Coordinates of C-alpha atoms and ligand atoms in Angstrom, one line a residue:
X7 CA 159.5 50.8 56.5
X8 CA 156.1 50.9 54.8
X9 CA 155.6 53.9 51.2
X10 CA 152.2 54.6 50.7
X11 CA 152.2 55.4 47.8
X12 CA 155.0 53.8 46.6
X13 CA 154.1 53.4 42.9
X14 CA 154.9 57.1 42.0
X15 CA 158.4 58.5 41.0
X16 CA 159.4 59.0 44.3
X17 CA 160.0 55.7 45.3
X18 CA 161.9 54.3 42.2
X19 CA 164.1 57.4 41.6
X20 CA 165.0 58.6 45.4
X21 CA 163.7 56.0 48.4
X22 CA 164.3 52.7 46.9
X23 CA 168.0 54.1 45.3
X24 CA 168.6 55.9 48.7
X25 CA 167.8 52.5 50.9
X26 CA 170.1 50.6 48.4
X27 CA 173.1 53.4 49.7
X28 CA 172.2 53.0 52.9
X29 CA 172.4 49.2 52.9
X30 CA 175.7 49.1 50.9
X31 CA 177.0 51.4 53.6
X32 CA 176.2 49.0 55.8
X33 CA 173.3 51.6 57.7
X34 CA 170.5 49.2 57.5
X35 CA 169.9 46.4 59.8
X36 CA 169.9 43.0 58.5
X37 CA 166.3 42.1 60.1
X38 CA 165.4 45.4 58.0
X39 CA 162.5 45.3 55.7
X40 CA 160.4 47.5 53.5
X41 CA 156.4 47.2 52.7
X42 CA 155.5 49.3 49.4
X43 CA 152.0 50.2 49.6
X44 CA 149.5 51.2 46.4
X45 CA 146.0 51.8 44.5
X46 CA 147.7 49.3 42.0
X47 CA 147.2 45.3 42.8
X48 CA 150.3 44.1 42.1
X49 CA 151.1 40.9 42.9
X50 CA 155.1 40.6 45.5
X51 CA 156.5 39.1 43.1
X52 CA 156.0 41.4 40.2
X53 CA 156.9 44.3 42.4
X54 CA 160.5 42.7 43.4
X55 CA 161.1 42.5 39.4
X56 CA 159.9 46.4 38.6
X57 CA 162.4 47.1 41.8
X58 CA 165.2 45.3 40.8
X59 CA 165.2 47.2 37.3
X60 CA 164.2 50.6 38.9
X61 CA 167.8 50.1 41.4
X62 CA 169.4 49.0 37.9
X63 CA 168.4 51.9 36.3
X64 CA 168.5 55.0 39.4
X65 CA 171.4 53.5 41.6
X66 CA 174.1 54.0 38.4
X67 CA 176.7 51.9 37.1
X68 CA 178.4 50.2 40.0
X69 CA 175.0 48.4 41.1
X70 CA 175.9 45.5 43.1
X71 CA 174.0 42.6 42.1
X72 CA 174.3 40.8 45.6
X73 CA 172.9 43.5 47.2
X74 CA 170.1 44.2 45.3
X75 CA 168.8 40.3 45.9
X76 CA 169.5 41.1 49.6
X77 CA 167.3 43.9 48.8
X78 CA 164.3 42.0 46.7
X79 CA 164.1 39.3 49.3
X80 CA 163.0 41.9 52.1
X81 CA 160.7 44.3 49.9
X82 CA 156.9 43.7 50.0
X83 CA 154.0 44.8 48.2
X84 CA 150.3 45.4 49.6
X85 CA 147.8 46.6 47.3
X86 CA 144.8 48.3 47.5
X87 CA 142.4 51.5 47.9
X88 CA 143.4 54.0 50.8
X89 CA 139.9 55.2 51.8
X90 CA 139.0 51.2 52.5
X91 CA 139.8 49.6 56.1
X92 CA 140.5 46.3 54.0
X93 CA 143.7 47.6 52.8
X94 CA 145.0 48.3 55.9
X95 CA 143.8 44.7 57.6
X96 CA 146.2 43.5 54.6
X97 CA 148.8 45.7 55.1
X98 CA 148.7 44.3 59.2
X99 CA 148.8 40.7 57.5
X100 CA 151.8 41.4 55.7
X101 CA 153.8 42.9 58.5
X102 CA 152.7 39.8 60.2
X103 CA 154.4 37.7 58.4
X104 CA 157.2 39.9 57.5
X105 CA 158.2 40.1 61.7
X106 CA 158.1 36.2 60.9
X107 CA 160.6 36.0 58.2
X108 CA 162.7 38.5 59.1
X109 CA 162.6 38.7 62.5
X110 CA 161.7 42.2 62.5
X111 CA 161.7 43.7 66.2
X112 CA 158.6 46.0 65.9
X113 CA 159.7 49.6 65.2
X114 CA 158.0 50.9 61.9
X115 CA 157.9 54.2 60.0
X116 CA 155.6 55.2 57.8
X117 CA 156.6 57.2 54.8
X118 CA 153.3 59.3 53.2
X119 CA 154.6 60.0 49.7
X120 CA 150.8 60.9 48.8
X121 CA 148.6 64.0 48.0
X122 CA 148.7 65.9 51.8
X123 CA 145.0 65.5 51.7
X124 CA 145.7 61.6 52.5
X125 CA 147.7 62.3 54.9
X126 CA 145.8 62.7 58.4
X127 CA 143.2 60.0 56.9
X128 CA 145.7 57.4 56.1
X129 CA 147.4 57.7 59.6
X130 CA 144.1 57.5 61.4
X131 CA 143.7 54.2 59.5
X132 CA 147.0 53.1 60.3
X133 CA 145.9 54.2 63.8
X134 CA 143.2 51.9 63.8
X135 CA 145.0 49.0 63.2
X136 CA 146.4 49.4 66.4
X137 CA 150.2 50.9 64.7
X138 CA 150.6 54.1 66.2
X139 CA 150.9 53.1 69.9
X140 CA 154.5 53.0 70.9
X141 CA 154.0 50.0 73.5
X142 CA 156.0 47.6 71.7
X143 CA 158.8 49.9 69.7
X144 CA 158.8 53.0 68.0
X145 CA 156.5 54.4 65.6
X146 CA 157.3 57.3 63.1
X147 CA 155.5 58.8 60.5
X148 CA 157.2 61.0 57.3
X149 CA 154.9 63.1 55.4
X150 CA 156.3 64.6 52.4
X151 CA 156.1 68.2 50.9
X152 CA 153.5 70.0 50.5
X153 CA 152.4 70.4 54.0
X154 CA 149.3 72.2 53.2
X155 CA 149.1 74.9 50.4
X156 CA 148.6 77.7 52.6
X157 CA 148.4 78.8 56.7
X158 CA 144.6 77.9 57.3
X159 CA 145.2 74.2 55.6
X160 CA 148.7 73.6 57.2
X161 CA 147.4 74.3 60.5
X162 CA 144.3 72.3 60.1
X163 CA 146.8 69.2 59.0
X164 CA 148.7 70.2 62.2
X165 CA 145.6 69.8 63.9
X166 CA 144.5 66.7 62.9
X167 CA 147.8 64.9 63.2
X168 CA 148.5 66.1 66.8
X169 CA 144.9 64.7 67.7
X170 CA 146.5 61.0 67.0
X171 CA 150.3 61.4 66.8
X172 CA 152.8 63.0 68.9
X173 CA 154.8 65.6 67.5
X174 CA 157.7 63.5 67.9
X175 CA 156.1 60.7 66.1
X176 CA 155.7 63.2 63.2
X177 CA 159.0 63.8 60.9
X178 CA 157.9 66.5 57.9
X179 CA 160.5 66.6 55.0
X180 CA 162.1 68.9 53.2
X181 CA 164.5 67.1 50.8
X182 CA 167.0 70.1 50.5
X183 CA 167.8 69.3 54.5
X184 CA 169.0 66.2 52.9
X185 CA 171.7 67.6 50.6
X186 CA 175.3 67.6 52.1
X187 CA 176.1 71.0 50.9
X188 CA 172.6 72.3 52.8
X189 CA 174.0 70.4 56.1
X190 CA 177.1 71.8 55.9
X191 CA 175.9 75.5 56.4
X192 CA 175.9 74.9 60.1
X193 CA 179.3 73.2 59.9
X194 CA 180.9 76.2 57.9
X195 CA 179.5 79.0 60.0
X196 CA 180.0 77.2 63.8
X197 CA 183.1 75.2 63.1
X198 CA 185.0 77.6 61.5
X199 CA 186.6 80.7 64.0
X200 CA 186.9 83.2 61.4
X201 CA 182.9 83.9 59.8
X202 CA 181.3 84.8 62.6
X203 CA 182.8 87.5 63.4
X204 CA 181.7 89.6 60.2
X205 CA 178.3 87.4 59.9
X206 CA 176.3 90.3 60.9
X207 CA 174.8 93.5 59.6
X208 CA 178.4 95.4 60.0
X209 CA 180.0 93.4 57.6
X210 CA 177.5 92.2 55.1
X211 CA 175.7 94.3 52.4
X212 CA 172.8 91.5 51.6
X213 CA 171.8 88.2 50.8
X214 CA 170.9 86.6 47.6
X215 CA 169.5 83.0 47.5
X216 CA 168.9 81.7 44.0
X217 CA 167.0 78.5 43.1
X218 CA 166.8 78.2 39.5
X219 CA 166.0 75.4 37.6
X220 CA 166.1 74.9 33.7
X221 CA 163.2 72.4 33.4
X222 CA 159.9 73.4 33.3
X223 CA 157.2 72.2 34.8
X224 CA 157.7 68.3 32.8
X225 CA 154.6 65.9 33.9
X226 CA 153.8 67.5 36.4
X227 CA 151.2 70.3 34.9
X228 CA 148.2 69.2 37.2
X229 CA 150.2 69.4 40.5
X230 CA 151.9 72.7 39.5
X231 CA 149.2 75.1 38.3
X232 CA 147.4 74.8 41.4
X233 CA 151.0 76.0 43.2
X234 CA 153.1 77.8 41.3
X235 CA 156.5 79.0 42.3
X236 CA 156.0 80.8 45.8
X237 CA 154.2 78.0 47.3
X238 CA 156.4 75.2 45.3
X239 CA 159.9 76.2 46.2
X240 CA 160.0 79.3 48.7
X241 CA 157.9 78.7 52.6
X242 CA 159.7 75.0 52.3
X243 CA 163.2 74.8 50.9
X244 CA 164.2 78.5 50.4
X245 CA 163.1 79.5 53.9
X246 CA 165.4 76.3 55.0
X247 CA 168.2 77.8 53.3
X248 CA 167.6 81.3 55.0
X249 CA 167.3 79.8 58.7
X250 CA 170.3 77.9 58.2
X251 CA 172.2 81.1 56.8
X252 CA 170.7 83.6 59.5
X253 CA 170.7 81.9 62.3
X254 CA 172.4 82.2 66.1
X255 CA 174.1 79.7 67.2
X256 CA 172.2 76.8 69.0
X257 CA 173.4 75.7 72.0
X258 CA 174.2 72.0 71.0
X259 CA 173.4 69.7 68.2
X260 CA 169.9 68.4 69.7
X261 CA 167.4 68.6 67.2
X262 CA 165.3 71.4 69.5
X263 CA 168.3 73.1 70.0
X264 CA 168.5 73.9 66.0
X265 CA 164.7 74.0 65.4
X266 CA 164.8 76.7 67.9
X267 CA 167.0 79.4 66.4
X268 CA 165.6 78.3 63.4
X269 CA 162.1 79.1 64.5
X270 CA 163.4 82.4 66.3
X271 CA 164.5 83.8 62.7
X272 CA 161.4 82.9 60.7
X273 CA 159.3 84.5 63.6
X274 CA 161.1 87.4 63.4
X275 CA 160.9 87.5 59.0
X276 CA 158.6 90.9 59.0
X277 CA 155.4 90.2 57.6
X278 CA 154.4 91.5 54.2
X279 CA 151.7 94.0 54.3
X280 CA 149.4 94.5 51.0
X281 CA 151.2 97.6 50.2
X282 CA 154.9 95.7 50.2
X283 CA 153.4 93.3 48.4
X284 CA 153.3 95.5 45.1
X285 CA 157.0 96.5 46.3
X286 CA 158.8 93.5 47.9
X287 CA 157.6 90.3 45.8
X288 CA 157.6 89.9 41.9
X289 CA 156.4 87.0 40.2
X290 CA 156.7 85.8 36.3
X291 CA 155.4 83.4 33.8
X292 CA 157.2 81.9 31.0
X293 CA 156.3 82.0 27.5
X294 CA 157.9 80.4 24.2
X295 CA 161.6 80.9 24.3
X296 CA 164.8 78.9 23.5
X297 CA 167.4 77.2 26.4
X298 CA 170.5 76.3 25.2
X299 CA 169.4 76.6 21.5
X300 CA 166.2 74.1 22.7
X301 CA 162.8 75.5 21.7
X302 CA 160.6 75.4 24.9
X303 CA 157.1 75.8 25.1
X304 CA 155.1 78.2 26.9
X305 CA 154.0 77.4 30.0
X306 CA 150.5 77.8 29.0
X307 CA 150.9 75.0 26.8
X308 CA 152.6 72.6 28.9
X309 CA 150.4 69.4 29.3
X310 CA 147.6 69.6 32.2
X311 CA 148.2 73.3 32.5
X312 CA 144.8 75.9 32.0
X313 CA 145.4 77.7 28.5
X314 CA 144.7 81.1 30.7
X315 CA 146.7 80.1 33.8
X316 CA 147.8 82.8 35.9
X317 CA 149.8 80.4 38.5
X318 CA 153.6 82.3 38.2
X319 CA 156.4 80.1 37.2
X320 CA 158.9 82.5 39.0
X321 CA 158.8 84.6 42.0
X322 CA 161.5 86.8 43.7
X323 CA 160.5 88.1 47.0
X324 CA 162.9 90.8 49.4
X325 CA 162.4 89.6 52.8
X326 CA 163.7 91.6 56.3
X327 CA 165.0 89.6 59.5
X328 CA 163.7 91.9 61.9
X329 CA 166.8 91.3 64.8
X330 CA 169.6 92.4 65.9
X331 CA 172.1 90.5 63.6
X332 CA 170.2 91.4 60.7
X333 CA 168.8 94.8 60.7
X334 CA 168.9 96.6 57.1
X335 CA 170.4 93.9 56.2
X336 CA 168.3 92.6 53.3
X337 CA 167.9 88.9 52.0
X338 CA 166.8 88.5 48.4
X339 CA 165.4 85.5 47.2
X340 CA 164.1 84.3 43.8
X341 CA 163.2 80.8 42.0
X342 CA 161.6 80.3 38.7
X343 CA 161.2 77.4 36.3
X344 CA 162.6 77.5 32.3
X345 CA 165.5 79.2 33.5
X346 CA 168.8 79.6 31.8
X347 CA 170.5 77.5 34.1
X348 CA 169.8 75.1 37.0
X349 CA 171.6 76.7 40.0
X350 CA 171.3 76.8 43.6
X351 CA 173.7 79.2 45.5
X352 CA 173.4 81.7 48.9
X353 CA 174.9 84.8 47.6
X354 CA 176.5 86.8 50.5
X355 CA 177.9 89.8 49.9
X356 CA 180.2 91.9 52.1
X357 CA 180.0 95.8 52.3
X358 CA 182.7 97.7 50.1
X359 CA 186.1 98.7 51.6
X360 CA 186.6 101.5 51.4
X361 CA 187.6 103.5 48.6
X362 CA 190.3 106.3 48.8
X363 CA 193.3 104.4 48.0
X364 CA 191.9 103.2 44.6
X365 CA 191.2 106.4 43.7
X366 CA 192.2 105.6 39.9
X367 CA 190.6 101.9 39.9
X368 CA 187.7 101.7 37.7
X369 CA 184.7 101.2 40.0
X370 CA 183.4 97.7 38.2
X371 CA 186.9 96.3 39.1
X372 CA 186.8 97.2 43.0
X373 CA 184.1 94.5 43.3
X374 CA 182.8 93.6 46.7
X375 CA 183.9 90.9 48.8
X376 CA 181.3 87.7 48.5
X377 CA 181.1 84.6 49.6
X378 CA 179.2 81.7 47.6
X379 CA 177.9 78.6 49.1
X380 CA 176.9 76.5 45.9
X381 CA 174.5 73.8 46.6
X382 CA 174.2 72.3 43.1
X383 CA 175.0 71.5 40.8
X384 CA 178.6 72.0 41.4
X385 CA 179.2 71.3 44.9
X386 CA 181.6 73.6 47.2
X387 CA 182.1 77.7 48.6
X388 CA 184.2 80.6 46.3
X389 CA 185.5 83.6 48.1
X390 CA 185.8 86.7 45.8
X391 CA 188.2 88.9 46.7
X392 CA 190.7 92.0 44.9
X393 CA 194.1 91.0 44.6
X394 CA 196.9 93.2 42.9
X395 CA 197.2 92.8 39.2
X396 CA 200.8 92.4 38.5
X397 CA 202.4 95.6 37.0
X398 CA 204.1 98.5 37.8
X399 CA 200.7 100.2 38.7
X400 CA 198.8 99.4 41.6
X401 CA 195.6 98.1 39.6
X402 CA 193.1 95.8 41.2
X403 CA 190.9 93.0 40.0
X404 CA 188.9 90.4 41.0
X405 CA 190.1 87.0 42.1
X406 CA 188.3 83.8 43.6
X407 CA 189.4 81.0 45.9
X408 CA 187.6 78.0 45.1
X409 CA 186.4 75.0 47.3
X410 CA 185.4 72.0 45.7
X411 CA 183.8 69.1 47.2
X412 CA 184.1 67.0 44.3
X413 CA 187.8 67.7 44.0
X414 CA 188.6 67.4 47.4
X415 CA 186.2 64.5 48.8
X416 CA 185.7 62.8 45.6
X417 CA 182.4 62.1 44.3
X418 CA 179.7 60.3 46.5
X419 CA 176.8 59.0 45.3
X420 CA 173.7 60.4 47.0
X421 CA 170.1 60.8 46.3
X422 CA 169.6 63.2 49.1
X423 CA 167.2 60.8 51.2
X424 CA 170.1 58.7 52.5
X425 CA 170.6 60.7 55.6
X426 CA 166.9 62.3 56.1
X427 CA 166.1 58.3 56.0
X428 CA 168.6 57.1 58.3
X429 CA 167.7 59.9 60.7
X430 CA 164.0 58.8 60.7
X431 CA 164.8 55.6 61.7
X432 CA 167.8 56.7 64.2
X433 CA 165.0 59.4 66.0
X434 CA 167.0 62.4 65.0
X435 CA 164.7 64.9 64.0
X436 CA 166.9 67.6 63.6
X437 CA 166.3 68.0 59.3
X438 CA 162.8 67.5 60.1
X439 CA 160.0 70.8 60.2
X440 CA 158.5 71.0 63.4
X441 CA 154.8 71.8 63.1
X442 CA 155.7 75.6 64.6
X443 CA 158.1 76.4 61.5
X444 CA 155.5 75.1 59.4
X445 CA 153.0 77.1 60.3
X446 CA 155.7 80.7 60.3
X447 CA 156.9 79.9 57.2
X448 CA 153.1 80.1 55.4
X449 CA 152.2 82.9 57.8
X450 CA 155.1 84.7 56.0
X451 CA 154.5 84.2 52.6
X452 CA 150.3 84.3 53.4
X453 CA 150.0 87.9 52.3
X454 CA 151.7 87.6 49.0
X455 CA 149.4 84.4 47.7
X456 CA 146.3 86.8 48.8
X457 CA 147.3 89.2 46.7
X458 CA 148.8 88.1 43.8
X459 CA 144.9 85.8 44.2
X460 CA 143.2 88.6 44.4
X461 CA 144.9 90.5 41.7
X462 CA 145.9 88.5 38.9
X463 CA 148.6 89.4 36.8
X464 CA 148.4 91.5 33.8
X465 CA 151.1 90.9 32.0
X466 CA 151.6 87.0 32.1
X467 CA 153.6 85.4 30.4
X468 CA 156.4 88.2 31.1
X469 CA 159.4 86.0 30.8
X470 CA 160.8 83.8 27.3
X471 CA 162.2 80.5 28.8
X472 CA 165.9 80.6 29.0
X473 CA 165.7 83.8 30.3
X474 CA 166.3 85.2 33.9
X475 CA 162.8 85.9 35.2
X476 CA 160.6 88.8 34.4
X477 CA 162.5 93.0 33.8
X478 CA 160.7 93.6 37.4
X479 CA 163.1 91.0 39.3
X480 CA 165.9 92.9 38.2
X481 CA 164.3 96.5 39.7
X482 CA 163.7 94.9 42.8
X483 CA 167.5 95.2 43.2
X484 CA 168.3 97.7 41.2
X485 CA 166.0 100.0 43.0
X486 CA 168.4 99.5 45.5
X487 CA 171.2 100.1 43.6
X488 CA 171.7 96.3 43.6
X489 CA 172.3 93.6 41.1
X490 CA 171.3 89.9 41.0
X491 CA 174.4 87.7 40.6
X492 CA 173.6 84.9 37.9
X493 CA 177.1 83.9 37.2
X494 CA 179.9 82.8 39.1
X495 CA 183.2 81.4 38.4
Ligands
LIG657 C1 160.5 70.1 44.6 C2 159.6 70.9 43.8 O1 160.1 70.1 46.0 O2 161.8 70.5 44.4 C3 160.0 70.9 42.3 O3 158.2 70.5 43.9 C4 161.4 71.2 42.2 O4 159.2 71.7 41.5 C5 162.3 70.4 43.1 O5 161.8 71.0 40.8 C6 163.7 70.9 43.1 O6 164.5 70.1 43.8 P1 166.1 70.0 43.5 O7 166.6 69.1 44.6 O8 166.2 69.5 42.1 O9 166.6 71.4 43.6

């Protein structure tokens, strides 16, 4: 395995700790070995110390000192710039002499934890040194989020990697494919007899996906402002969490199969014209405000962020699946930063029975039938349902049955890359974005970037920190007669 650049966070707090589960769980071969490649000249030796602490201190408490010598005697460092061919005539030297010691059969894959805009350039050098031809093992190449920053760039990336890759030489992740609860969508839905019956536009009411997070935007000011929420969180990991949810069944397992019906529902997300724009998509800024009695700091004044920025911190969009499943069936989705809580959950909430018997119930105790599928932090599924409240009357209220994966599997220690990782290196590119999703997913979320460009907000900042987004992401439901869930049992 070869990181460019493998100095950053990435490496120390989710790929080396993720290898290191991998390797305990016996998932790594024994002739396995990893190149770490950076603008820092470091000599091998000073890297295998900074590793061996980084494992100490992102692994956790059980770390197993064996392993992580097994670990520093096969991890390597080459140093240099990545615009000069010298650094890659170094990098060739070193997995040279790594297929000595190790034995190493051949296969490599390439993991681009840089700015997209080394991406294509950094593979055409690798390219030159003659390790992209498949002639004597496989060769795979993992470029991490963002792919592109809008349609026009994520196309022209698409462009330029298909004129020296193959597609299936080309593995794009999205970390959230990596999270059990994420993977166990399709296992819930297609394993189970008894959802997919009602998981259709009779039965359910709407969608809501939440991803809210309580941090802000940390170290990470320079990255951010030139994003923002929309093109940070939603045409990547919330439009995974949608496919997943919406759609059909695939046929088998076979990573085409899924990409497929995956595909088939973000092609048929309608389009946002400029008009539903001003209707259908809300976005927010967070000023000075308080989270768990902690005073936070406007956005405005976070580190490496523009004193007049008008990059939104949240945004809350109200998409349509144009098919037959999910007709007027609507999906709301919404993410922000300097939230009051971090939370991740598909909301998905079944029409009303109906209501003639409970006449005399009060209406806010015949609540709605809705299913949660929490993805973190607490792991596991609620069903909300009415039961019988014991007395002579017949009185309803609500009830929940709880699954837990904690409780019921114990915990397991995961970064999230363990799987995306081992998949990579196993050819299953099932989790991975196929250059077509890529490119629906921006075309979707194209029109709301223009405008919101275009126009640029008024009102900013329109949210305090520790506070649920701006008053306009509640009338996006409301106007519906709708209300965003933010708590659950
Ligand atoms: C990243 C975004 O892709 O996902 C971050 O760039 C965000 O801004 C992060 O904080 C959230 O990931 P998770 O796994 O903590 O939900």
């Amino acid at each position: 395995m070869v990181i460019f650049g493998a100095t950053g966070d990435l490496t120390k707090r989710k790929l080396f700790p993720a290898l290191y589960n991998l390797a305990k769980e016996k998932f790594l071969p024994e002739n396995f070995a990893v190149v770490a490649v950076g603008r820092q000249e470091i000599s091998n030796q000073d890297f295998r110390v900074k590793i061996k602490e980084d494992l100490k201190e992102f692994v956790g408490n059980s770390v197993d000192n064996k392993l992580i010598d097994w670990f520093e005697e096969r991890t390597y460092y080459s140093g240099g710039d990545f615009g000069e061919a010298k650094t890659f005539k170094n990098l060739q030297k070193t997995l040279a002499e790594i297929a000595k010691n190790h034995g190493a059969p051949g296969n490599y894959f390439f993991y681009l934890a840089t700015p997209p805009s080394l991406f294509a350039p950094i593979t055409e050098k690798v390219c030159d040194i003659g390790l992209c031809s498949e002639e004597n093992g496989w060769r795979r190449f993992v470029f991490e989020k963002p792919f592109g920053r809008d349609l026009e760039s994520a196309k022209k990336l698409n462009e330029e990697l298909a004129k020296i890759l193959k597609e299936s030489q080309i593995y794009r992740i999205d970390h959230y494919l990596g999270k059990e609860t994420v993977q166990n969508i399709l296992v819930f839905r297609f394993g189970n007899s008894i959802f997919e019956p009602i998981w259709n536009r009779n039965y359910i009411d709407h969608i809501q996906i939440t991803v809210a997070e309580k941090l802000g935007v940390e170290a990470r000011g320079g990255y951010y402002d030139t994003a923002g929420a929309l093109r940070d969180m939603i045409p990547n990991h919330i439009f995974q969490l949608i496919t997943l949810t919406a759609m059909e069944p695939p046929v088998s397992f076979e990573a085409d199969a899924v990409r497929d019906e995956q595909a088939k529902i973000l092609q048929a997300i309608q389009p946002f014209s400029s008009e539903d724009v001003l209707h259908k998509a809300v976005r927010g800024q967070y000023g000075a405000g308080k989270i768990d009695d902690k005073k936070f700091a406007a956005y405005r004044s976070e580190e490496n962020v523009a004193p007049t920025s008008n990059t939104e911190t949240y945004a809350a969009l109200k998409l349509s699946i144009d098919n037959w499943r999910w007709a007027n069936v609507p999906f709301y989705v919404r993410t922000g930063k300097s939230l009051p809580e971090k939370q991740t959950t598909i909301m998905i909430q079944f029409k009303r029975a109906p209501f003639m018997l409970f006449r005399d119930t009060p209406i806010e105790r015949l609540t709605p039938n809705r299913l949660v599928i929490h993805i973190q932090p607490d792991e596991g599924i609620t069903l909300h349902f009415g039961a019988k409240i014991p007395g002579p009357i017949v009185n309803m209220g609500a009830v929940d049955m709880d699954f837990n994966y904690r409780d019921h599997f114990g915990e397991t220690v995961s970064t999230g890359y363990e799987r995306l990782l081992y998949d990579c290196m196993t050819g299953d590119a099932t989790l991975f974005q196929r250059a077509d999703m890529v490119e629906s997913s921006w075309k979707i979320v194209s029109p709301v970037l223009d405008v919101w460009e275009a126009i640029p907000a008024r009102d900013f900042p329109n949210y305090e920190a520790g506070n649920w987004g701006p008053p306009e992401a509640a009338e996006l439901l409301e106007d519906d007669g709708r209300n965003w869930k933010n708590e659950f049992d």
